[in-house]
């Protein structure tokens, strides 16, 4: 059956209308005038506020996405545990990280590792764009401490497969990168990893971190050491 093309009757801006102001939201988008709403993004500030993190538990993946992700997990790792890596290293990200200065208390999604009031440190460029050595050293450390022989890499650019395999020689570790059509597939696979190593500044990693916190799964970050 061919997919039907959606027809939108009106396009409206909602940049200043947030979900937590229910009265304003209902007045702007009444159920009578707008019975169905398609949002291009969350009606909330970016990045997600720390106080709103508990709302993650109400986010539910569709059956289709969950089934697809589970098929990949089963095919790639059978029933073995795996480590998930999120490598953010595209040209746009390099440019974003270059603007970081010592005066930055927070940047993008950095509260996920630094805390709401930066009690755990300050933002550094190595958190945002970790060196290859940082990535390889921490990954090897987690592989050895968890005795895991599978790694799943999600990335916007370079998965560093050859570099990881070289550094992990002798540990019999398989490194895979799926390049799925939908980024949601990466999010689900990373969320279910035995251990996840993310990017402290990235909101993509932050989403995974919130999912993992609910499930009680551990998360580490490149360029950041817990005090």
C-alpha positions as a printed NumPy array, in Angstrom:
array([[  0.   ,   0.   ,   0.   ],
       [  1.434,   3.356,  -1.009],
       [  2.036,   5.944,   1.694],
       [ -0.363,   8.876,   1.797],
       [  1.063,  12.371,   1.533],
       [  0.21 ,  14.534,   4.507],
       [ -1.449,  17.861,   3.879],
       [ -0.829,  20.649,   6.392],
       [ -3.544,  23.289,   6.63 ],
       [ -1.406,  25.861,   8.48 ],
       [  2.151,  26.432,   9.656],
       [  2.621,  28.232,  12.951],
       [  5.682,  29.297,  14.947],
       [  5.972,  28.058,  18.52 ],
       [  9.549,  28.979,  19.483],
       [  8.401,  30.91 ,  22.551],
       [  5.605,  28.509,  23.516],
       [  6.894,  25.779,  25.822],
       [  5.19 ,  22.675,  27.16 ],
       [  5.528,  23.717,  30.809],
       [  3.35 ,  26.803,  30.271],
       [  0.195,  24.77 ,  29.749],
       [ -2.168,  27.743,  29.739],
       [ -0.187,  29.569,  27.038],
       [  0.224,  26.405,  24.963],
       [ -3.506,  25.6  ,  25.089],
       [ -4.435,  29.168,  24.214],
       [ -2.04 ,  29.223,  21.258],
       [ -2.929,  25.756,  19.984],
       [ -6.476,  25.027,  21.109],
       [ -7.719,  21.478,  20.586],
       [-10.663,  22.781,  18.574],
       [ -8.601,  24.82 ,  16.115],
       [ -5.633,  22.426,  16.054],
       [ -6.931,  18.857,  16.619],
       [ -3.668,  17.385,  15.247],
       [ -0.239,  18.997,  15.615],
       [  3.018,  17.867,  13.979],
       [  6.053,  19.367,  15.738],
       [  9.456,  19.541,  14.041],
       [ 11.075,  19.52 ,  17.466],
       [ 10.259,  19.476,  21.151],
       [  8.271,  22.515,  22.407],
       [ 10.969,  23.169,  24.989],
       [ 14.303,  24.989,  25.402],
       [ 17.523,  23.549,  23.96 ],
       [ 19.413,  21.892,  25.461],
       [ 16.991,  20.051,  27.733],
       [ 16.917,  21.626,  31.181],
       [ 18.306,  19.546,  34.023],
       [ 15.059,  19.857,  35.956],
       [ 13.224,  18.279,  33.018],
       [ 15.42 ,  15.167,  32.774],
       [ 12.975,  12.972,  34.753],
       [ 10.483,  13.394,  31.881],
       [ 12.617,  10.943,  29.874],
       [ 10.853,   8.037,  31.577],
       [  7.67 ,   8.97 ,  29.704],
       [  9.337,   8.729,  26.289],
       [  8.369,   5.45 ,  24.607],
       [  9.84 ,   4.15 ,  21.358],
       [  7.489,   2.839,  18.689],
       [  7.307,  -0.94 ,  18.284],
       [  8.74 ,  -0.628,  14.768],
       [ 11.87 ,   1.203,  15.902],
       [ 12.419,  -1.109,  18.865],
       [ 12.04 ,  -4.222,  16.732],
       [ 14.469,  -2.903,  14.124],
       [ 17.085,  -2.016,  16.734],
       [ 16.711,  -5.376,  18.46 ],
       [ 17.218,  -7.177,  15.151],
       [ 20.501,  -5.331,  14.654],
       [ 21.634,  -6.061,  18.226],
       [ 20.846,  -9.763,  17.86 ],
       [ 22.519, -10.001,  14.449],
       [ 25.658,  -8.124,  15.463],
       [ 26.232,  -9.372,  19.002],
       [ 24.025, -12.456,  19.455],
       [ 23.483, -12.511,  23.219],
       [ 26.877, -11.079,  24.125],
       [ 27.306,  -7.736,  25.894],
       [ 28.72 ,  -4.763,  24.014],
       [ 30.105,  -1.276,  24.648],
       [ 28.527,   1.689,  22.876],
       [ 30.621,   4.65 ,  21.681],
       [ 29.351,   7.994,  20.407],
       [ 32.021,   9.762,  18.364],
       [ 31.117,  13.312,  17.363],
       [ 33.832,  14.453,  14.952],
       [ 32.245,  16.011,  11.853],
       [ 33.367,  19.352,  10.42 ],
       [ 30.402,  21.238,  11.897],
       [ 31.188,  19.812,  15.332],
       [ 34.859,  20.756,  15.083],
       [ 33.765,  24.33 ,  14.356],
       [ 31.374,  24.345,  17.313],
       [ 34.079,  23.059,  19.67 ],
       [ 36.609,  25.651,  18.49 ],
       [ 34.607,  28.426,  20.164],
       [ 35.062,  27.01 ,  23.68 ],
       [ 37.098,  29.202,  26.047],
       [ 38.131,  28.749,  29.721],
       [ 35.302,  31.122,  30.68 ],
       [ 32.629,  28.621,  29.614],
       [ 30.846,  27.12 ,  32.619],
       [ 28.448,  25.164,  30.42 ],
       [ 28.167,  24.495,  26.71 ],
       [ 25.262,  22.77 ,  24.994],
       [ 24.525,  19.539,  26.899],
       [ 27.533,  19.65 ,  29.261],
       [ 25.379,  19.434,  32.445],
       [ 25.061,  15.702,  31.722],
       [ 28.592,  15.209,  33.045],
       [ 29.401,  18.484,  34.822],
       [ 26.149,  18.778,  36.756],
       [ 23.674,  21.641,  36.89 ],
       [ 26.001,  24.02 ,  38.741],
       [ 29.334,  22.824,  37.271],
       [ 30.405,  21.351,  40.598],
       [ 32.24 ,  18.555,  38.769],
       [ 34.484,  20.739,  36.61 ],
       [ 34.34 ,  23.15 ,  33.682],
       [ 33.959,  22.765,  29.934],
       [ 37.098,  21.912,  27.96 ],
       [ 37.766,  21.449,  24.252],
       [ 38.883,  17.881,  24.952],
       [ 35.396,  17.099,  26.267],
       [ 33.872,  18.479,  23.087],
       [ 36.356,  17.1  ,  20.554],
       [ 38.456,  14.448,  22.313],
       [ 41.753,  13.47 ,  20.775],
       [ 42.19 ,  10.088,  19.124],
       [ 44.481,   9.101,  21.975],
       [ 41.826,  10.005,  24.556],
       [ 39.21 ,   7.927,  22.705],
       [ 41.489,   4.915,  22.27 ],
       [ 42.838,   4.983,  25.827],
       [ 39.448,   5.237,  27.545],
       [ 37.867,   2.652,  25.248],
       [ 40.623,   0.135,  25.96 ],
       [ 40.284,   0.803,  29.699],
       [ 36.518,   0.148,  29.64 ],
       [ 36.935,  -2.942,  27.442],
       [ 39.352,  -4.445,  29.95 ],
       [ 37.367,  -3.478,  33.047],
       [ 34.093,  -4.856,  31.659],
       [ 35.662,  -7.833,  29.861],
       [ 33.584,  -6.954,  26.801],
       [ 34.518,  -8.166,  23.324],
       [ 32.079,  -6.116,  21.232],
       [ 31.983,  -2.395,  20.449],
       [ 29.261,  -0.488,  18.634],
       [ 30.213,   2.924,  17.239],
       [ 27.69 ,   5.641,  16.379],
       [ 29.127,   8.714,  14.686],
       [ 28.379,  11.685,  12.456],
       [ 31.61 ,  11.235,  10.53 ],
       [ 34.565,   8.961,  11.351],
       [ 33.925,   5.73 ,  13.324],
       [ 37.684,   5.16 ,  13.792],
       [ 37.263,   1.425,  13.161],
       [ 40.855,   0.824,  12.034],
       [ 42.309,   2.833,  14.936],
       [ 40.174,   1.021,  17.51 ],
       [ 40.996,  -2.4  ,  16.101],
       [ 44.714,  -1.563,  16.133],
       [ 44.651,  -0.366,  19.77 ],
       [ 42.58 ,  -3.355,  20.886],
       [ 44.736,  -5.976,  19.207],
       [ 45.105,  -9.055,  21.377],
       [ 41.812,  -8.481,  23.207],
       [ 39.712, -10.195,  20.507],
       [ 37.317,  -7.265,  20.231],
       [ 34.882,  -6.802,  17.327],
       [ 34.189,  -3.169,  16.343],
       [ 31.129,  -2.361,  14.231],
       [ 29.46 ,   0.753,  12.8  ],
       [ 25.989,   0.372,  11.326],
       [ 25.252,   3.72 ,   9.599],
       [ 21.47 ,   3.27 ,  10.002],
       [ 18.955,   5.249,   7.962],
       [ 17.486,   6.723,  11.14 ],
       [ 19.539,   8.17 ,  14.02 ],
       [ 16.92 ,   6.767,  16.404],
       [ 18.324,   3.301,  15.694],
       [ 21.716,   4.404,  17.019],
       [ 20.054,   5.941,  20.085],
       [ 18.304,   2.695,  20.974],
       [ 21.38 ,   0.518,  20.402],
       [ 23.581,   2.832,  22.484],
       [ 20.96 ,   3.014,  25.221],
       [ 21.013,  -0.774,  25.608],
       [ 24.791,  -1.221,  25.635],
       [ 26.436,  -2.822,  28.668],
       [ 28.519,   0.368,  28.999],
       [ 28.287,   3.643,  27.073],
       [ 31.032,   6.194,  26.432],
       [ 29.605,   9.461,  25.169],
       [ 30.423,  13.059,  24.359],
       [ 29.779,  15.361,  27.315],
       [ 28.768,  18.299,  25.108],
       [ 26.493,  16.444,  22.686],
       [ 22.713,  16.419,  23.144],
       [ 22.7  ,  13.093,  21.249],
       [ 24.852,  11.55 ,  23.989],
       [ 22.702,  13.302,  26.591],
       [ 19.584,  11.566,  25.27 ],
       [ 21.339,   8.2  ,  25.58 ],
       [ 22.522,   9.091,  29.09 ],
       [ 18.967,   9.883,  30.253],
       [ 17.688,   6.6  ,  28.826],
       [ 20.482,   4.698,  30.555],
       [ 19.96 ,   6.424,  33.894],
       [ 16.375,   5.198,  33.953],
       [ 17.547,   1.64 ,  33.29 ],
       [ 20.461,   1.911,  35.757],
       [ 23.142,   1.404,  33.11 ],
       [ 26.622,   3.014,  33.43 ],
       [ 27.888,   5.92 ,  31.31 ],
       [ 31.36 ,   7.409,  30.909],
       [ 32.585,  10.412,  28.888],
       [ 35.597,  11.119,  26.746],
       [ 37.706,  13.918,  28.205],
       [ 36.001,  13.85 ,  31.587],
       [ 37.035,  12.085,  34.779],
       [ 34.576,  11.797,  37.643],
       [ 35.852,  13.488,  40.761]])
